[in-house]
Every structure is written in C-alpha cells, then in structure tokens.
CSV table of C-alpha atoms in Angstrom, one decimal:
chain,number,residue,atom,x,y,z
A,648,MET,CA,-45.9,-49.1,-1.0
A,649,GLY,CA,-44.6,-48.6,3.1
A,650,GLN,CA,-47.7,-47.1,4.1
A,651,ALA,CA,-49.4,-49.8,2.5
A,652,PHE,CA,-48.1,-52.7,4.6
A,653,CYS,CA,-47.6,-50.7,7.9
A,654,CYS,CA,-43.7,-49.7,7.6
A,655,ILE,CA,-41.4,-46.8,7.1
A,656,GLN,CA,-37.6,-45.9,5.9
A,657,VAL,CA,-36.2,-42.5,7.9
A,658,ASP,CA,-32.7,-41.5,6.6
A,659,GLN,CA,-29.9,-41.6,8.5
A,660,SER,CA,-29.7,-37.6,9.5
A,661,ASN,CA,-33.3,-36.4,9.5
A,662,VAL,CA,-36.6,-37.9,11.9
A,663,ALA,CA,-39.6,-38.4,10.8
A,664,ILE,CA,-42.6,-37.1,12.7
A,665,ARG,CA,-45.7,-40.0,14.1
A,666,GLU,CA,-48.9,-38.8,14.2
A,667,GLN,CA,-52.4,-40.3,15.5
A,668,PHE,CA,-55.5,-39.6,14.8
A,669,GLY,CA,-54.1,-35.7,14.0
A,670,LYS,CA,-52.0,-35.4,17.0
A,671,PHE,CA,-48.1,-35.8,18.0
A,672,ASP,CA,-47.6,-38.9,18.7
A,673,GLU,CA,-43.4,-39.4,18.2
A,674,VAL,CA,-40.7,-39.0,16.6
A,675,LEU,CA,-38.5,-41.4,14.6
A,676,GLN,CA,-35.2,-42.0,14.4
A,677,PRO,CA,-34.0,-43.5,11.9
A,678,GLY,CA,-34.2,-46.9,10.5
A,679,CYS,CA,-37.2,-49.4,9.9
A,680,HIS,CA,-40.2,-48.0,12.2
A,681,CYS,CA,-44.2,-49.7,12.0
A,682,LEU,CA,-47.4,-46.9,11.3
A,683,PRO,CA,-50.0,-49.1,11.7
A,684,TRP,CA,-52.9,-47.0,9.3
A,685,CYS,CA,-55.5,-48.5,10.5
A,686,PHE,CA,-55.1,-48.0,14.0
A,687,GLY,CA,-55.5,-43.4,13.5
A,688,SER,CA,-51.0,-43.8,12.4
A,689,GLN,CA,-50.0,-41.7,10.3
A,690,LEU,CA,-47.0,-40.1,8.9
A,691,ALA,CA,-46.8,-36.3,9.2
A,692,GLY,CA,-43.1,-35.2,8.0
A,693,HIS,CA,-39.7,-35.2,8.0
A,694,LEU,CA,-36.8,-33.4,10.0
A,695,SER,CA,-33.5,-32.6,8.2
A,696,LEU,CA,-30.6,-33.0,11.6
A,697,ARG,CA,-28.2,-31.8,8.8
A,698,VAL,CA,-26.8,-27.8,9.4
A,699,GLN,CA,-28.3,-26.0,6.6
A,700,GLN,CA,-27.1,-22.6,5.1
A,701,LEU,CA,-29.1,-19.8,4.3
A,702,ASP,CA,-27.7,-16.0,2.6
A,703,VAL,CA,-28.8,-13.9,3.7
A,704,ARG,CA,-28.9,-9.8,2.1
A,705,CYS,CA,-29.4,-6.5,3.8
A,706,GLU,CA,-28.9,-3.5,2.3
A,707,THR,CA,-28.7,-1.1,5.1
A,708,LYS,CA,-27.0,2.7,6.0
A,709,THR,CA,-23.9,3.0,7.6
A,710,LYS,CA,-22.5,6.7,9.8
A,711,ASP,CA,-21.8,8.4,8.1
A,712,ASN,CA,-24.6,8.0,5.3
A,713,VAL,CA,-22.5,5.3,3.4
A,714,PHE,CA,-25.0,2.9,1.9
A,715,VAL,CA,-24.1,-0.7,2.2
A,716,THR,CA,-25.1,-4.3,1.5
A,717,VAL,CA,-24.8,-6.9,3.5
A,718,VAL,CA,-24.1,-10.2,3.1
A,719,ALA,CA,-24.8,-13.3,5.8
A,720,SER,CA,-24.3,-16.7,5.8
A,721,ILE,CA,-26.2,-18.7,9.4
A,722,GLN,CA,-25.6,-22.0,9.4
A,723,TYR,CA,-27.8,-23.9,11.5
A,724,ARG,CA,-29.8,-26.9,12.4
A,725,ALA,CA,-32.3,-28.6,13.7
A,726,LEU,CA,-31.7,-30.3,17.9
A,727,ALA,CA,-33.4,-34.4,17.9
A,728,GLU,CA,-33.8,-33.5,21.3
A,729,LYS,CA,-36.0,-30.6,19.9
A,730,ALA,CA,-37.8,-31.7,17.1
A,731,SER,CA,-41.6,-31.3,17.5
A,732,ASP,CA,-40.4,-27.8,18.3
A,733,ALA,CA,-39.0,-27.4,14.9
A,734,PHE,CA,-41.6,-29.3,13.3
A,735,TYR,CA,-44.3,-27.7,14.5
A,736,LYS,CA,-43.7,-23.9,16.1
A,737,LEU,CA,-42.5,-22.4,13.3
A,738,SER,CA,-43.8,-22.4,10.1
A,739,ASN,CA,-40.5,-21.2,8.3
A,740,THR,CA,-37.9,-21.2,9.6
A,741,ARG,CA,-35.8,-19.4,6.9
A,742,ALA,CA,-37.7,-16.3,6.3
A,743,GLN,CA,-37.7,-16.1,10.4
A,744,ILE,CA,-33.5,-15.8,10.6
A,745,GLN,CA,-34.1,-13.0,8.2
A,746,ALA,CA,-35.4,-11.6,9.8
A,747,TYR,CA,-33.9,-12.1,13.3
A,748,VAL,CA,-30.8,-11.3,11.3
A,749,PHE,CA,-32.3,-8.2,9.6
A,750,ASP,CA,-32.6,-6.3,12.4
A,751,VAL,CA,-29.4,-7.2,14.6
A,752,ILE,CA,-27.5,-5.9,11.3
A,753,ARG,CA,-29.9,-2.8,11.1
A,754,ALA,CA,-29.5,-2.1,14.2
A,755,CYS,CA,-25.3,-2.3,14.5
A,756,VAL,CA,-24.2,-0.7,11.4
A,757,PRO,CA,-25.4,2.3,11.8
A,758,LYS,CA,-23.3,3.4,14.9
A,759,LEU,CA,-20.5,2.5,12.9
A,760,ASP,CA,-18.9,4.5,9.7
A,761,LEU,CA,-17.8,3.0,6.9
A,762,ASP,CA,-14.1,1.7,7.7
A,763,SER,CA,-15.6,1.1,11.5
A,764,THR,CA,-18.0,-1.8,10.1
A,765,PHE,CA,-15.1,-3.3,7.2
A,766,GLU,CA,-13.3,-3.3,10.1
A,767,GLN,CA,-15.8,-5.0,13.1
A,768,LYS,CA,-17.3,-7.3,11.0
A,769,ASN,CA,-16.6,-10.3,12.9
A,770,GLU,CA,-18.1,-7.4,16.7
A,771,ILE,CA,-21.5,-7.5,13.8
A,772,ALA,CA,-21.6,-11.3,13.6
A,773,LYS,CA,-21.2,-12.0,16.7
A,774,ALA,CA,-24.6,-9.8,17.6
A,775,VAL,CA,-26.2,-12.0,14.7
A,776,GLU,CA,-24.6,-15.1,16.1
A,777,GLU,CA,-25.8,-13.8,19.8
A,778,GLU,CA,-29.6,-12.7,18.7
A,779,LEU,CA,-30.5,-15.7,16.7
A,780,GLU,CA,-29.6,-17.7,19.3
A,781,LYS,CA,-31.5,-16.5,21.9
A,782,ALA,CA,-34.6,-16.7,19.4
A,783,MET,CA,-34.5,-19.5,17.8
A,784,SER,CA,-33.1,-21.7,20.5
A,785,ALA,CA,-36.7,-21.1,21.7
A,786,TYR,CA,-38.0,-22.8,18.5
A,787,GLY,CA,-35.2,-26.5,18.9
A,788,PHE,CA,-32.6,-25.1,16.9
A,789,GLU,CA,-28.7,-23.9,17.1
A,790,ILE,CA,-27.1,-22.2,15.5
A,791,VAL,CA,-24.1,-23.7,14.6
A,792,GLN,CA,-21.8,-20.5,13.1
A,793,THR,CA,-22.3,-17.0,11.3
A,794,LEU,CA,-20.0,-14.8,9.3
A,795,ILE,CA,-20.6,-11.7,8.3
A,796,VAL,CA,-18.9,-12.8,4.3
A,797,ASP,CA,-19.7,-9.7,2.5
A,798,ILE,CA,-19.4,-5.8,2.7
A,799,GLU,CA,-21.0,-3.5,-0.2
A,800,PRO,CA,-21.2,-0.1,-0.3
A,801,ASP,CA,-22.7,1.7,-3.6
A,802,GLU,CA,-21.1,1.2,-6.9
A,803,HIS,CA,-19.6,5.2,-6.6
A,804,VAL,CA,-18.1,5.2,-3.2
A,805,LYS,CA,-16.0,2.0,-3.5
A,806,ARG,CA,-14.7,4.2,-6.7
A,807,ALA,CA,-14.5,7.0,-4.4
A,808,MET,CA,-12.2,4.8,-2.4
A,809,ASN,CA,-9.9,4.0,-5.3
A,810,GLU,CA,-9.1,7.1,-5.9
A,811,ILE,CA,-8.3,8.2,-2.9
A,812,ASN,CA,-6.1,4.8,-2.5
A,813,ALA,CA,-4.9,6.0,-5.7
A,814,ALA,CA,-3.7,9.5,-4.8
A,815,SER,CA,-2.6,8.5,-2.0
A,816,ARG,CA,-0.2,6.1,-3.4
A,817,MET,CA,1.1,8.2,-5.9
A,818,ARG,CA,1.6,10.7,-2.5
A,819,MET,CA,4.2,8.6,-1.5
A,820,ALA,CA,5.4,7.2,-4.4
A,821,ALA,CA,6.4,11.6,-5.9
A,822,THR,CA,7.6,11.9,-2.2
A,823,GLU,CA,9.9,9.0,-2.9
A,824,LYS,CA,10.9,10.7,-6.7
A,825,ALA,CA,11.8,14.2,-4.7
A,826,GLU,CA,14.3,12.5,-2.6
A,827,ALA,CA,16.1,10.3,-4.2
A,828,GLU,CA,16.2,13.1,-6.2
A,829,LYS,CA,17.6,15.2,-4.0
A,830,ILE,CA,19.8,13.0,-3.2
A,831,LEU,CA,20.9,12.6,-6.7
A,832,GLN,CA,21.3,16.1,-6.7
A,833,ILE,CA,23.5,16.4,-3.3
A,834,LYS,CA,26.0,13.6,-4.6
A,835,ARG,CA,26.2,16.0,-7.6
A,836,ALA,CA,26.8,19.0,-6.1
A,837,GLU,CA,29.3,16.8,-4.0
A,838,GLY,CA,31.3,15.7,-6.5
A,839,ASP,CA,31.4,19.6,-9.2
A,840,ALA,CA,33.8,20.5,-5.7
A,841,GLU,CA,35.7,18.3,-5.6
A,842,SER,CA,36.6,18.5,-8.9
A,843,LYS,CA,36.7,22.0,-8.7
A,844,TYR,CA,38.9,21.3,-5.3
A,845,LEU,CA,41.3,19.2,-7.5
A,846,ALA,CA,41.0,21.2,-10.1
A,847,GLY,CA,42.3,23.9,-7.9
A,848,LEU,CA,45.2,21.9,-6.5
A,849,GLY,CA,46.4,21.6,-10.0
A,850,ILE,CA,45.9,24.8,-11.9
A,851,ALA,CA,48.0,25.6,-8.2
A,852,ARG,CA,50.9,22.7,-8.8
A,853,GLN,CA,51.1,23.5,-12.4
A,854,ARG,CA,51.5,28.2,-11.5
A,855,GLN,CA,54.4,26.5,-9.0
A,856,ALA,CA,55.6,24.9,-11.7
A,857,ILE,CA,56.2,27.6,-13.9
A,858,VAL,CA,57.4,29.7,-11.4
A,859,ASP,CA,60.2,27.4,-10.3
A,860,GLY,CA,60.9,27.1,-14.0
A,861,LEU,CA,61.0,30.6,-14.2
A,862,ARG,CA,63.2,30.6,-11.1
A,863,ASP,CA,65.3,28.5,-13.0
A,864,SER,CA,65.4,29.7,-16.0
A,865,VAL,CA,66.8,33.8,-14.2
A,866,LEU,CA,69.1,32.4,-12.7
A,867,ALA,CA,70.5,30.7,-15.0
A,868,PHE,CA,71.0,33.3,-18.0
A,869,SER,CA,72.0,35.1,-15.0
A,870,VAL,CA,75.4,33.4,-15.2
A,871,ASN,CA,75.9,32.3,-18.2
A,872,VAL,CA,75.1,35.9,-19.6
A,873,PRO,CA,77.4,38.3,-17.5
A,874,GLY,CA,76.1,41.9,-16.6
A,875,THR,CA,72.6,41.0,-17.5
A,876,THR,CA,70.1,41.6,-14.6
A,877,SER,CA,66.9,39.3,-13.8
A,878,LYS,CA,64.4,42.4,-14.4
A,879,ASP,CA,66.6,41.7,-18.0
A,880,VAL,CA,65.9,38.0,-18.1
A,881,MET,CA,62.2,38.7,-16.7
A,882,ASP,CA,61.4,41.0,-20.0
A,883,MET,CA,62.8,38.4,-22.6
A,884,ILE,CA,60.8,35.4,-21.3
A,885,LEU,CA,57.7,38.2,-21.4
A,886,VAL,CA,58.3,39.4,-24.9
A,887,THR,CA,59.4,35.8,-26.5
A,888,GLN,CA,56.4,34.0,-24.9
A,889,TYR,CA,54.5,37.1,-25.8
A,890,PHE,CA,55.2,36.3,-29.5
A,891,ASP,CA,54.9,32.5,-29.4
A,892,THR,CA,51.7,33.4,-28.2
A,893,LEU,CA,50.5,35.8,-31.4
A,894,LYS,CA,52.0,32.5,-33.1
A,895,ASP,CA,49.8,30.0,-31.6
A,896,ILE,CA,46.9,32.1,-32.6
A,897,GLY,CA,47.4,33.6,-35.3
A,898,ALA,CA,48.5,29.1,-36.2
A,899,SER,CA,45.0,28.0,-35.5
A,900,SER,CA,42.0,27.9,-38.4
A,901,LYS,CA,39.4,28.3,-35.8
A,902,SER,CA,40.1,30.9,-33.0
A,903,SER,CA,37.5,32.2,-31.2
A,904,SER,CA,39.8,34.6,-29.7
A,905,VAL,CA,39.4,38.8,-30.2
A,906,PHE,CA,42.4,40.8,-30.2
A,907,ILE,CA,42.4,44.1,-28.3
A,908,PRO,CA,44.7,46.8,-29.2
A,909,HIS,CA,47.9,45.8,-27.1
A,910,GLY,CA,52.2,46.2,-28.4
A,911,PRO,CA,55.7,44.8,-27.1
A,912,GLY,CA,56.1,48.2,-24.9
A,913,ALA,CA,52.9,47.5,-22.5
A,914,VAL,CA,55.3,44.1,-22.2
A,915,GLY,CA,57.1,46.3,-19.3
A,916,ASP,CA,54.5,46.6,-17.1
A,917,ILE,CA,53.5,43.0,-17.3
A,918,ALA,CA,56.4,42.5,-15.8
A,919,SER,CA,56.6,45.0,-13.4
A,920,GLN,CA,53.2,43.3,-12.1
A,921,ILE,CA,54.3,39.9,-12.0
A,922,ARG,CA,57.8,41.0,-11.2
A,923,GLU,CA,55.3,43.0,-7.6
A,924,GLY,CA,53.6,39.1,-7.1
A,925,LEU,CA,56.7,37.7,-6.4
A,926,LEU,CA,58.6,39.9,-4.0
A,927,GLN,CA,54.5,40.0,-2.4
A,928,ALA,CA,55.2,36.1,-1.9
A,929,GLU,CA,58.2,35.4,-1.1
A,930,THR,CA,58.0,39.1,1.3
A,931,ALA,CA,54.6,36.9,2.9
A,932,LYS,CA,57.0,33.4,3.1
A,933,HIS,CA,59.3,35.4,5.8
C-alpha cells in the first residue's frame, strides 16, 4: 500500500536496498522513505542487522580413528556499512558459512585424538572463528561468536568409555575396601595380642598366688604339727587336691574329660616335680 503512494517503511534493526532501473542506488536506514517508482526506483529487498545463529553438525574422525559429530554454533550479523556487499555478493549466506565450518573442523579434528578433542574444543572454535572472520568480512558479515557446543562420539565408543570409567572406579573402590580390611585385621590382631598378654599376666599372678598360698600352708602345718617335714605336707596337699579334682569331674554330668591310667602312687612323682621346680625358682632368684 505504501509503495502505491511512493512511500516505504523500514523497521528497526533492518535496512532496505533501493535500486533504480535495476542498479543499486542506496541503502535505506530504518524509518519512512520516498520511493518514486515512476522514476525507476524500486525496493530490491530487506537485510536484517540482527545477530543470527547457525547450528552446524559436522561428522569427522579423530586421530585415533573414532568417528565423532561436532556441533558448532555460529553467531553472525550483517554490517550496516557493508549492507550492499552482504545483500548482493552472497546468494546463500548460511550454506557458505556451513561450508567453511566443515572445512575447518575436518582439518583440525583429525590431528587430535578423542580425549584431546574434548579438551581442546575452545581451540577448535577459535580456529573456526578466525577462518570465518577472514572469509566472511569480504562479504559484509561479522562473526560475533563461534562455539563448539557438543562433541558426540559413536554410541559404541561412548559405551566403551563409560565401561572404562566404571572399571576404574570399581578398582579404586576395591583398593579402598582392601585397605580398610587390612586395617581391621591389624587392629584385630593387636587386640588379640593385648588380650593374650593380659591373660598371661593374669595366669602368672594366679600361679604366684597359688605358690604363696602353698608356702604359707606348709609353714603353718609345720609349726602346728611337730615332726612333719615340708615334703610330707606337700604330698598331703597334692593328694587332697587330686581327690578334689576327681570329685569335681565325677559330679559334672556334662564333663568331657578323658581319664588315663593313673593312681595315687604317682602323686609322689608329681610332688617331686613341683618341689624341683620351686627349688630351681629359688636358685634363680639368688
């Protein structure tokens, strides 16, 4: 309707291209403009100055022969001062940018192995941006930002990488578990050694108390019963303990003791062994 009255409106963040008799005449800035069609002026088209984004998916392979899909996000815009170049020089801007992205990615990624590709994606993005900036500036476009937003290996490769990671973590867990078990066994052994040491002290004190009690009993018996010797007293005590032991074993219904051929006549041998042990202990003290 506006062109019927020789007027057109150019929206904000856009420019219009005016031609006269098919030849470029002027870049029209946002606002209202007169377009006298009767003098051969006509509107060739509009050009957006807004930042646009193009997502490019490029399949290539790494140095270690792993196929990956690299997803690059290109943000670009037309320059107002070069609007005529941006409008006339390229017929398909997005296809041209995509071709440059393919070329750079397929030149950079095959030089890197898979792990390095993930680690150096910023360097890949920088290389793409530099190449695009150098190429597209001649056509009136500015590359605002280039991002490598994703690197997708083949599904089998991702599964293998996950299995490697899981195996590594399981190995670490097994190592930590074995170390904990080792500590438990060491502590258990230390506790057992301490327990046995204390049990040994208890047995030694018990035997010392028995020896002291026997000594006191022998001395008291010798004083109260004149004419008896220490040997007589010890023999009597041992015989008494022998029969007390037999009585205790016979009184228990759940006894698991095993009897061997033995008689009271062997008490003298036992008394002799005990007496020799006491004499050796007294000699060792002196």
